[in-house]
Each structure stands twice: as C-alpha cells, then as structure tokens.
PDB file of C-alpha atoms in Angstrom:
ATOM      1  CA  MET Y 444      98.056  -3.611  69.966  1.00  0.00           C
ATOM      2  CA  ARG Y 445     101.443  -5.315  69.472  1.00  0.00           C
ATOM      3  CA  PRO Y 446     103.246  -6.585  72.619  1.00  0.00           C
ATOM      4  CA  SER Y 447     105.922  -3.903  72.286  1.00  0.00           C
ATOM      5  CA  GLU Y 448     103.342  -1.111  72.333  1.00  0.00           C
ATOM      6  CA  SER Y 449     101.951   0.471  75.482  1.00  0.00           C
ATOM      7  CA  PRO Y 450      98.517   2.055  75.971  1.00  0.00           C
ATOM      8  CA  GLU Y 451      98.121   5.748  75.309  1.00  0.00           C
ATOM      9  CA  PRO Y 452      98.512   7.702  78.575  1.00  0.00           C
ATOM     10  CA  ALA Y 453      95.347   9.198  80.012  1.00  0.00           C
ATOM     11  CA  THR Y 454      94.698  12.884  79.434  1.00  0.00           C
ATOM     12  CA  PRO Y 455      95.648  14.741  82.637  1.00  0.00           C
ATOM     13  CA  ALA Y 456      92.609  15.812  84.643  1.00  0.00           C
ATOM     14  CA  GLU Y 457      92.203  19.583  84.956  1.00  0.00           C
ATOM     15  CA  PRO Y 458      91.335  20.869  88.454  1.00  0.00           C
ATOM     16  CA  ALA Y 459      87.805  22.195  88.887  1.00  0.00           C
ATOM     17  CA  ALA Y 460      85.254  23.012  91.574  1.00  0.00           C
ATOM     18  CA  THR Y 461      81.487  22.822  91.988  1.00  0.00           C
ATOM     19  CA  VAL Y 462      79.172  24.364  94.586  1.00  0.00           C
ATOM     20  CA  ILE Y 463      75.908  22.784  95.703  1.00  0.00           C
ATOM     21  CA  LEU Y 464      73.949  25.782  96.973  1.00  0.00           C
ATOM     22  CA  LEU Y 465      71.340  24.869  99.594  1.00  0.00           C
ATOM     23  CA  ARG Y 466      68.323  26.783 100.830  1.00  0.00           C
ATOM     24  CA  ASP Y 467      65.297  25.973 102.977  1.00  0.00           C
ATOM     25  CA  SER Y 468      61.751  26.068 101.657  1.00  0.00           C
ATOM     26  CA  ALA Y 469      58.296  24.939 102.700  1.00  0.00           C
ATOM     27  CA  ARG Y 470      58.985  21.698 100.793  1.00  0.00           C
ATOM     28  CA  GLY Y 471      62.294  21.073 102.535  1.00  0.00           C
ATOM     29  CA  VAL Y 472      65.825  21.704 101.313  1.00  0.00           C
ATOM     30  CA  GLU Y 473      66.274  22.929  97.744  1.00  0.00           C
ATOM     31  CA  VAL Y 474      69.341  23.187  95.512  1.00  0.00           C
ATOM     32  CA  LEU Y 475      70.180  25.525  92.655  1.00  0.00           C
ATOM     33  CA  LEU Y 476      70.561  23.946  89.222  1.00  0.00           C
ATOM     34  CA  LEU Y 477      71.622  25.764  86.062  1.00  0.00           C
ATOM     35  CA  GLU Y 478      70.725  24.697  82.532  1.00  0.00           C
ATOM     36  CA  ARG Y 479      73.715  24.794  80.207  1.00  0.00           C
ATOM     37  CA  PRO Y 480      73.363  25.973  76.588  1.00  0.00           C
ATOM     38  CA  HIS Y 481      72.183  23.122  74.398  1.00  0.00           C
ATOM     39  CA  HIS Y 482      74.605  23.359  71.497  1.00  0.00           C
ATOM     40  CA  ARG Y 483      77.972  24.358  72.955  1.00  0.00           C
ATOM     41  CA  GLY Y 484      80.280  24.161  75.934  1.00  0.00           C
ATOM     42  CA  SER Y 485      80.806  21.542  78.621  1.00  0.00           C
ATOM     43  CA  PHE Y 486      77.759  19.448  79.578  1.00  0.00           C
ATOM     44  CA  ALA Y 487      75.677  20.984  76.785  1.00  0.00           C
ATOM     45  CA  GLY Y 488      71.974  20.867  77.645  1.00  0.00           C
ATOM     46  CA  ALA Y 489      72.528  19.414  81.111  1.00  0.00           C
ATOM     47  CA  TRP Y 490      71.318  20.763  84.439  1.00  0.00           C
ATOM     48  CA  VAL Y 491      74.352  21.325  86.640  1.00  0.00           C
ATOM     49  CA  PHE Y 492      75.496  22.965  89.858  1.00  0.00           C
ATOM     50  CA  PRO Y 493      77.482  26.205  89.539  1.00  0.00           C
ATOM     51  CA  GLY Y 494      81.180  25.636  88.998  1.00  0.00           C
ATOM     52  CA  GLY Y 495      84.081  25.446  86.607  1.00  0.00           C
ATOM     53  CA  ARG Y 496      87.784  24.909  86.241  1.00  0.00           C
ATOM     54  CA  VAL Y 497      90.482  26.322  88.501  1.00  0.00           C
ATOM     55  CA  ASP Y 498      92.157  29.292  86.809  1.00  0.00           C
ATOM     56  CA  PRO Y 499      95.699  30.597  87.424  1.00  0.00           C
ATOM     57  CA  GLU Y 500      94.223  33.524  89.364  1.00  0.00           C
ATOM     58  CA  ASP Y 501      92.682  31.067  91.827  1.00  0.00           C
ATOM     59  CA  ALA Y 502      96.021  29.375  92.417  1.00  0.00           C
ATOM     60  CA  ALA Y 503      97.676  32.793  92.843  1.00  0.00           C
ATOM     61  CA  LEU Y 504      95.364  33.500  95.783  1.00  0.00           C
ATOM     62  CA  SER Y 505      96.361  30.240  97.497  1.00  0.00           C
ATOM     63  CA  ALA Y 506      99.491  28.833  99.070  1.00  0.00           C
ATOM     64  CA  PRO Y 507     101.773  27.197  96.489  1.00  0.00           C
ATOM     65  CA  GLY Y 508     100.801  23.583  95.953  1.00  0.00           C
ATOM     66  CA  ASP Y 509      97.558  23.828  97.951  1.00  0.00           C
ATOM     67  CA  ASP Y 510      95.243  22.422  95.303  1.00  0.00           C
ATOM     68  CA  GLN Y 511      92.098  22.417  97.399  1.00  0.00           C
ATOM     69  CA  ALA Y 512      92.605  26.017  98.508  1.00  0.00           C
ATOM     70  CA  ALA Y 513      92.808  26.970  94.831  1.00  0.00           C
ATOM     71  CA  ALA Y 514      89.664  24.928  94.155  1.00  0.00           C
ATOM     72  CA  ARG Y 515      87.844  26.801  96.918  1.00  0.00           C
ATOM     73  CA  GLN Y 516      88.803  30.108  95.338  1.00  0.00           C
ATOM     74  CA  ALA Y 517      87.517  28.824  91.998  1.00  0.00           C
ATOM     75  CA  ALA Y 518      84.280  27.616  93.587  1.00  0.00           C
ATOM     76  CA  ALA Y 519      83.502  31.041  95.050  1.00  0.00           C
ATOM     77  CA  ARG Y 520      84.547  32.875  91.882  1.00  0.00           C
ATOM     78  CA  GLU Y 521      82.582  30.628  89.512  1.00  0.00           C
ATOM     79  CA  THR Y 522      79.462  30.861  91.681  1.00  0.00           C
ATOM     80  CA  LEU Y 523      79.586  34.644  91.554  1.00  0.00           C
ATOM     81  CA  GLU Y 524      80.269  34.714  87.804  1.00  0.00           C
ATOM     82  CA  GLU Y 525      77.515  32.241  86.945  1.00  0.00           C
ATOM     83  CA  THR Y 526      74.767  33.198  89.412  1.00  0.00           C
ATOM     84  CA  GLY Y 527      75.576  36.614  90.870  1.00  0.00           C
ATOM     85  CA  LEU Y 528      75.543  35.007  94.330  1.00  0.00           C
ATOM     86  CA  THR Y 529      78.389  35.581  96.755  1.00  0.00           C
ATOM     87  CA  VAL Y 530      79.652  32.718  98.883  1.00  0.00           C
ATOM     88  CA  THR Y 531      82.823  33.005 100.918  1.00  0.00           C
ATOM     89  CA  VAL Y 532      85.638  30.505 100.758  1.00  0.00           C
ATOM     90  CA  ASP Y 533      85.249  29.826 104.488  1.00  0.00           C
ATOM     91  CA  ALA Y 534      81.558  28.953 104.036  1.00  0.00           C
ATOM     92  CA  LEU Y 535      82.316  26.059 101.685  1.00  0.00           C
ATOM     93  CA  VAL Y 536      82.057  22.555 103.159  1.00  0.00           C
ATOM     94  CA  THR Y 537      83.934  19.856 101.258  1.00  0.00           C
ATOM     95  CA  VAL Y 538      81.711  16.948 100.213  1.00  0.00           C
ATOM     96  CA  ALA Y 539      83.518  14.942  97.553  1.00  0.00           C
ATOM     97  CA  ARG Y 540      86.118  14.825  94.825  1.00  0.00           C
ATOM     98  CA  TRP Y 541      85.188  13.354  91.457  1.00  0.00           C
ATOM     99  CA  THR Y 542      87.769  12.061  88.978  1.00  0.00           C
ATOM    100  CA  PRO Y 543      86.407  11.015  85.564  1.00  0.00           C
ATOM    101  CA  SER Y 544      87.259   7.882  83.649  1.00  0.00           C
ATOM    102  CA  GLU Y 545      90.640   7.874  81.926  1.00  0.00           C
ATOM    103  CA  THR Y 546      88.853   7.181  78.634  1.00  0.00           C
ATOM    104  CA  GLN Y 547      87.311  10.673  78.487  1.00  0.00           C
ATOM    105  CA  ALA Y 548      88.890  13.083  76.027  1.00  0.00           C
ATOM    106  CA  ARG Y 549      88.707  16.064  78.406  1.00  0.00           C
ATOM    107  CA  ARG Y 550      88.819  15.386  82.108  1.00  0.00           C
ATOM    108  CA  PHE Y 551      88.096  17.574  85.136  1.00  0.00           C
ATOM    109  CA  GLN Y 552      89.001  16.443  88.638  1.00  0.00           C
ATOM    110  CA  THR Y 553      86.359  18.316  90.558  1.00  0.00           C
ATOM    111  CA  TRP Y 554      85.935  19.178  94.212  1.00  0.00           C
ATOM    112  CA  PHE Y 555      82.297  19.382  95.307  1.00  0.00           C
ATOM    113  CA  TYR Y 556      81.257  21.719  98.122  1.00  0.00           C
ATOM    114  CA  TYR Y 557      78.073  22.527 100.017  1.00  0.00           C
ATOM    115  CA  ALA Y 558      77.260  26.138 100.877  1.00  0.00           C
ATOM    116  CA  LYS Y 559      74.182  27.823 102.291  1.00  0.00           C
ATOM    117  CA  ALA Y 560      72.713  30.079  99.625  1.00  0.00           C
ATOM    118  CA  PRO Y 561      72.490  33.826 100.256  1.00  0.00           C
ATOM    119  CA  GLY Y 562      69.036  35.343  99.924  1.00  0.00           C
ATOM    120  CA  ASP Y 563      69.869  37.436  96.868  1.00  0.00           C
ATOM    121  CA  PRO Y 564      68.221  36.822  93.481  1.00  0.00           C
ATOM    122  CA  VAL Y 565      70.030  34.710  90.913  1.00  0.00           C
ATOM    123  CA  VAL Y 566      71.500  36.685  88.007  1.00  0.00           C
ATOM    124  CA  LEU Y 567      72.597  34.346  85.231  1.00  0.00           C
ATOM    125  CA  ASN Y 568      75.583  34.788  82.962  1.00  0.00           C
ATOM    126  CA  PRO Y 569      73.994  34.194  79.528  1.00  0.00           C
ATOM    127  CA  ASP Y 570      77.271  32.814  78.180  1.00  0.00           C
ATOM    128  CA  GLU Y 571      77.171  30.064  80.808  1.00  0.00           C
ATOM    129  CA  SER Y 572      73.505  29.197  81.410  1.00  0.00           C
ATOM    130  CA  VAL Y 573      70.128  29.605  79.759  1.00  0.00           C
ATOM    131  CA  ASP Y 574      67.892  28.915  82.771  1.00  0.00           C
ATOM    132  CA  HIS Y 575      67.940  28.109  86.477  1.00  0.00           C
ATOM    133  CA  ILE Y 576      65.703  26.507  89.054  1.00  0.00           C
ATOM    134  CA  TRP Y 577      65.531  26.061  92.804  1.00  0.00           C
ATOM    135  CA  ILE Y 578      64.310  22.503  93.232  1.00  0.00           C
ATOM    136  CA  SER Y 579      64.174  19.710  95.765  1.00  0.00           C
ATOM    137  CA  PRO Y 580      66.640  16.867  95.097  1.00  0.00           C
ATOM    138  CA  ALA Y 581      63.777  14.368  94.821  1.00  0.00           C
ATOM    139  CA  GLU Y 582      61.950  16.475  92.217  1.00  0.00           C
ATOM    140  CA  ALA Y 583      65.134  16.915  90.183  1.00  0.00           C
ATOM    141  CA  LEU Y 584      65.636  13.137  90.129  1.00  0.00           C
ATOM    142  CA  ASP Y 585      61.981  12.630  89.170  1.00  0.00           C
ATOM    143  CA  ARG Y 586      62.410  15.014  86.238  1.00  0.00           C
ATOM    144  CA  HIS Y 587      65.493  13.108  85.149  1.00  0.00           C
ATOM    145  CA  ALA Y 588      63.657   9.780  85.436  1.00  0.00           C
ATOM    146  CA  SER Y 589      60.902  11.093  83.171  1.00  0.00           C
ATOM    147  CA  GLY Y 590      63.380  12.438  80.606  1.00  0.00           C
ATOM    148  CA  ARG Y 591      62.731  16.117  81.320  1.00  0.00           C
ATOM    149  CA  PHE Y 592      66.157  16.796  82.858  1.00  0.00           C
ATOM    150  CA  ARG Y 593      69.562  15.776  81.611  1.00  0.00           C
ATOM    151  CA  LEU Y 594      71.984  15.106  84.489  1.00  0.00           C
ATOM    152  CA  ALA Y 595      75.600  13.941  84.611  1.00  0.00           C
ATOM    153  CA  PRO Y 596      76.395  11.057  86.986  1.00  0.00           C
ATOM    154  CA  PRO Y 597      78.117  13.229  89.646  1.00  0.00           C
ATOM    155  CA  THR Y 598      75.098  15.556  89.725  1.00  0.00           C
ATOM    156  CA  TRP Y 599      72.694  12.611  89.951  1.00  0.00           C
ATOM    157  CA  VAL Y 600      74.598  10.945  92.811  1.00  0.00           C
ATOM    158  CA  SER Y 601      74.960  14.264  94.672  1.00  0.00           C
ATOM    159  CA  LEU Y 602      71.210  14.883  94.414  1.00  0.00           C
ATOM    160  CA  SER Y 603      70.489  11.346  95.562  1.00  0.00           C
ATOM    161  CA  ALA Y 604      72.572  11.923  98.699  1.00  0.00           C
ATOM    162  CA  LEU Y 605      70.397  14.913  99.613  1.00  0.00           C
ATOM    163  CA  VAL Y 606      66.986  13.238  99.225  1.00  0.00           C
ATOM    164  CA  GLY Y 607      65.125  13.421 102.533  1.00  0.00           C
ATOM    165  CA  THR Y 608      67.393  16.079 104.032  1.00  0.00           C
ATOM    166  CA  SER Y 609      65.293  18.237 106.342  1.00  0.00           C
ATOM    167  CA  SER Y 610      67.210  21.513 106.093  1.00  0.00           C
ATOM    168  CA  ALA Y 611      70.265  23.206 104.681  1.00  0.00           C
ATOM    169  CA  GLU Y 612      71.880  23.251 108.117  1.00  0.00           C
ATOM    170  CA  ASP Y 613      71.269  19.514 108.479  1.00  0.00           C
ATOM    171  CA  ALA Y 614      73.086  18.863 105.198  1.00  0.00           C
ATOM    172  CA  LEU Y 615      75.964  21.148 106.174  1.00  0.00           C
ATOM    173  CA  ALA Y 616      76.292  19.578 109.624  1.00  0.00           C
ATOM    174  CA  ARG Y 617      76.415  16.059 108.194  1.00  0.00           C
ATOM    175  CA  ALA Y 618      79.032  17.098 105.648  1.00  0.00           C
ATOM    176  CA  ARG Y 619      81.197  18.750 108.306  1.00  0.00           C
ATOM    177  CA  ALA Y 620      81.075  15.581 110.415  1.00  0.00           C
ATOM    178  CA  ALA Y 621      82.016  13.234 107.565  1.00  0.00           C
ATOM    179  CA  ASP Y 622      85.152  12.744 105.517  1.00  0.00           C
ATOM    180  CA  PRO Y 623      84.911  13.756 101.840  1.00  0.00           C
ATOM    181  CA  GLU Y 624      84.139  10.932  99.459  1.00  0.00           C
ATOM    182  CA  TYR Y 625      86.447  10.143  96.557  1.00  0.00           C
ATOM    183  CA  PHE Y 626      84.885   8.941  93.327  1.00  0.00           C
ATOM    184  CA  ALA Y 627      87.287   7.677  90.646  1.00  0.00           C
ATOM    185  CA  SER Y 628      84.960   6.686  87.822  1.00  0.00           C
ATOM    186  CA  ARG Y 629      85.262   3.742  85.442  1.00  0.00           C
ATOM    187  CA  PHE Y 630      82.708   3.406  82.625  1.00  0.00           C
ATOM    188  CA  HIS Y 631      81.408   0.173  81.134  1.00  0.00           C
ATOM    189  CA  ALA Y 632      79.557   0.412  77.837  1.00  0.00           C
ATOM    190  CA  ASP Y 633      77.715  -2.931  78.002  1.00  0.00           C
ATOM    191  CA  PRO Y 634      75.894  -2.784  80.323  1.00  0.00           C
ATOM    192  CA  LEU Y 635      75.987   0.996  80.610  1.00  0.00           C
ATOM    193  CA  VAL Y 636      77.193   1.543  84.150  1.00  0.00           C
ATOM    194  CA  VAL Y 637      79.763   3.674  85.909  1.00  0.00           C
ATOM    195  CA  VAL Y 638      81.562   1.989  88.802  1.00  0.00           C
ATOM    196  CA  TRP Y 639      83.692   3.198  91.680  1.00  0.00           C
ATOM    197  CA  GLU Y 640      86.067   1.649  94.188  1.00  0.00           C
ATOM    198  CA  GLY Y 641      84.280  -1.064  96.137  1.00  0.00           C
ATOM    199  CA  ASP Y 642      82.538  -2.517  93.088  1.00  0.00           C
ATOM    200  CA  VAL Y 643      83.410  -6.055  92.042  1.00  0.00           C
ATOM    201  CA  SER Y 644      84.298  -4.796  88.561  1.00  0.00           C
ATOM    202  CA  PHE Y 645      86.363  -1.748  89.579  1.00  0.00           C
ATOM    203  CA  GLY Y 646      89.638  -2.326  87.745  1.00  0.00           C
ATOM    204  CA  ALA Y 647      88.292  -5.618  86.379  1.00  0.00           C
ATOM    205  CA  PRO Y 648      85.770  -4.815  83.629  1.00  0.00           C
ATOM    206  CA  GLU Y 649      85.364  -8.491  82.776  1.00  0.00           C
ATOM    207  CA  LEU Y 650      83.538  -8.879  86.114  1.00  0.00           C
ATOM    208  CA  VAL Y 651      80.867  -6.255  85.394  1.00  0.00           C
ATOM    209  CA  ASP Y 652      78.118  -8.916  85.379  1.00  0.00           C
ATOM    210  CA  ALA Y 653      79.623 -11.016  88.180  1.00  0.00           C
ATOM    211  CA  GLU Y 654      78.098 -11.482  91.609  1.00  0.00           C
ATOM    212  CA  GLY Y 655      79.819  -9.441  94.275  1.00  0.00           C
ATOM    213  CA  PRO Y 656      79.889  -6.075  96.033  1.00  0.00           C
ATOM    214  CA  ARG Y 657      78.406  -3.117  94.243  1.00  0.00           C
ATOM    215  CA  HIS Y 658      79.295   0.550  94.018  1.00  0.00           C
ATOM    216  CA  ARG Y 659      77.857   1.660  90.715  1.00  0.00           C
ATOM    217  CA  LEU Y 660      75.307   3.753  88.874  1.00  0.00           C
ATOM    218  CA  ASP Y 661      73.236   1.655  86.487  1.00  0.00           C
ATOM    219  CA  MET Y 662      72.367   3.838  83.483  1.00  0.00           C
ATOM    220  CA  THR Y 663      70.958   1.140  81.208  1.00  0.00           C
ATOM    221  CA  GLY Y 664      67.547   2.819  81.317  1.00  0.00           C
ATOM    222  CA  LEU Y 665      65.482   5.378  83.185  1.00  0.00           C
ATOM    223  CA  PRO Y 666      65.301   5.729  86.085  1.00  0.00           C
ATOM    224  CA  TRP Y 667      68.982   5.292  86.886  1.00  0.00           C
ATOM    225  CA  ARG Y 668      69.765   3.090  89.882  1.00  0.00           C
ATOM    226  CA  TYR Y 669      72.528   3.720  92.413  1.00  0.00           C
ATOM    227  CA  GLN Y 670      73.787   0.489  93.968  1.00  0.00           C
ATOM    228  CA  ARG Y 671      76.160   0.485  96.926  1.00  0.00           C
ATOM    229  CA  SER Y 672      76.908  -2.487  99.148  1.00  0.00           C
ATOM    230  CA  SER Y 673      77.099  -1.673 102.847  1.00  0.00           C
TER     231      SER Y 673
END
C-alpha cells in the first residue's frame, strides 16, 4: 500500500439475533442445536443456535432507533420460523453481543439471548436446517473436540459458559444478574486464534505470541482452548 492510500473500510455489520433455548433433563441443562445444510447458506454444515438477521419487519415492530428491541423481535421470529417453537420477546434474557472481525466479507453483529424452551416438539424448516438435537453443553463440546460437530467460535464459547449449569432457571437467573458481554473479535491466522478485548494482542497482532493477559480462543488444533485472564 502506498502512503497516500488508506485501508479499505470494513463491511458494515448487519444486525442479527440468536436464541439459546434451554431445557432441563435428567442429565442437567440441555440446549437446542440445529445443523445447517452442508453446501449452502451461512455457517454451512455447522451446528448453531436458532437465529438470523434482523429484518425490516422486526424494526417496524420496535421504537425507532431501538436496535436491541428490533433484535428481540427477530430472535422470537427466527426461532418460530426455524424450530416451530414460540418464545415471547419478554422471555428473552440478553447474554452477549458478538461483532465479527472486520476482515470478514459478510458480517453480522449478533445479540445472543437465553430463553426457557417451551415443551412443544421441534418442527424444522427444511430450507434452514437438516437436523436438530437437544444436548448438554459438555457433550456438544466433546463432539466438537472429536471432530463430529462443526461449531463457530461464538457457539463454542456460549456452550462453554453453560458447562456445569444445574438447570435452565439457574442459567437464566445468572444471566439476569449479570451485564451482557461484548465480544469484538479479531482473528490471527498464525497461530490460529481469535482474540477479544483484554488480550495482550487485541489491536496489536504483532503481540500474539507475547507474554501477557489472555482473552482468546486457541483454534490451532482440537480441542479448542478458551483462555481468559482473571
């Protein structure tokens, strides 16, 4: 790049929403994961939580400029469209907001919510998903570690946060009592890690191997390792 040139601006992040549906079982809390089609669409072949982008109709149902209200509408709508399960906007508990790296070609800034799952059966939209499973967070991570599941980093970190949770109500209560977390991702290719604010190399990629505080997901091999300094 010549000195007179400036970097290409990042692609604007589209607003989106995701719902982590929780239910109790004899094995502890379980979450609903959907398997995306393997050869098309976003996150092809990955296991994901229900969700999708915020549409104009979602914004129309919200106060002007209230981005999270629109995201809540999208979360409830997408859950119904993808699973046949009805969750109300008021039942959603905000957990996090994920903003992808500026290097990604298509970017979704996504609000993540917890909600207690209704007892109705899951009815998949075949255009969106090819399979589904109710599974404990620990088992989902084990399947990823063995190569049987493909997970995106936000899904992996969200599952990790739920490992050991005793019940759906416990997870909801903890989320209500805490502030949402904000994850603005930065990817490093060598080593393959994604870092967030609080990591020694956040905003300073030349320090990726340096000693210092950590807030990163190490994806150099399976199993992935989440490192976060206290």
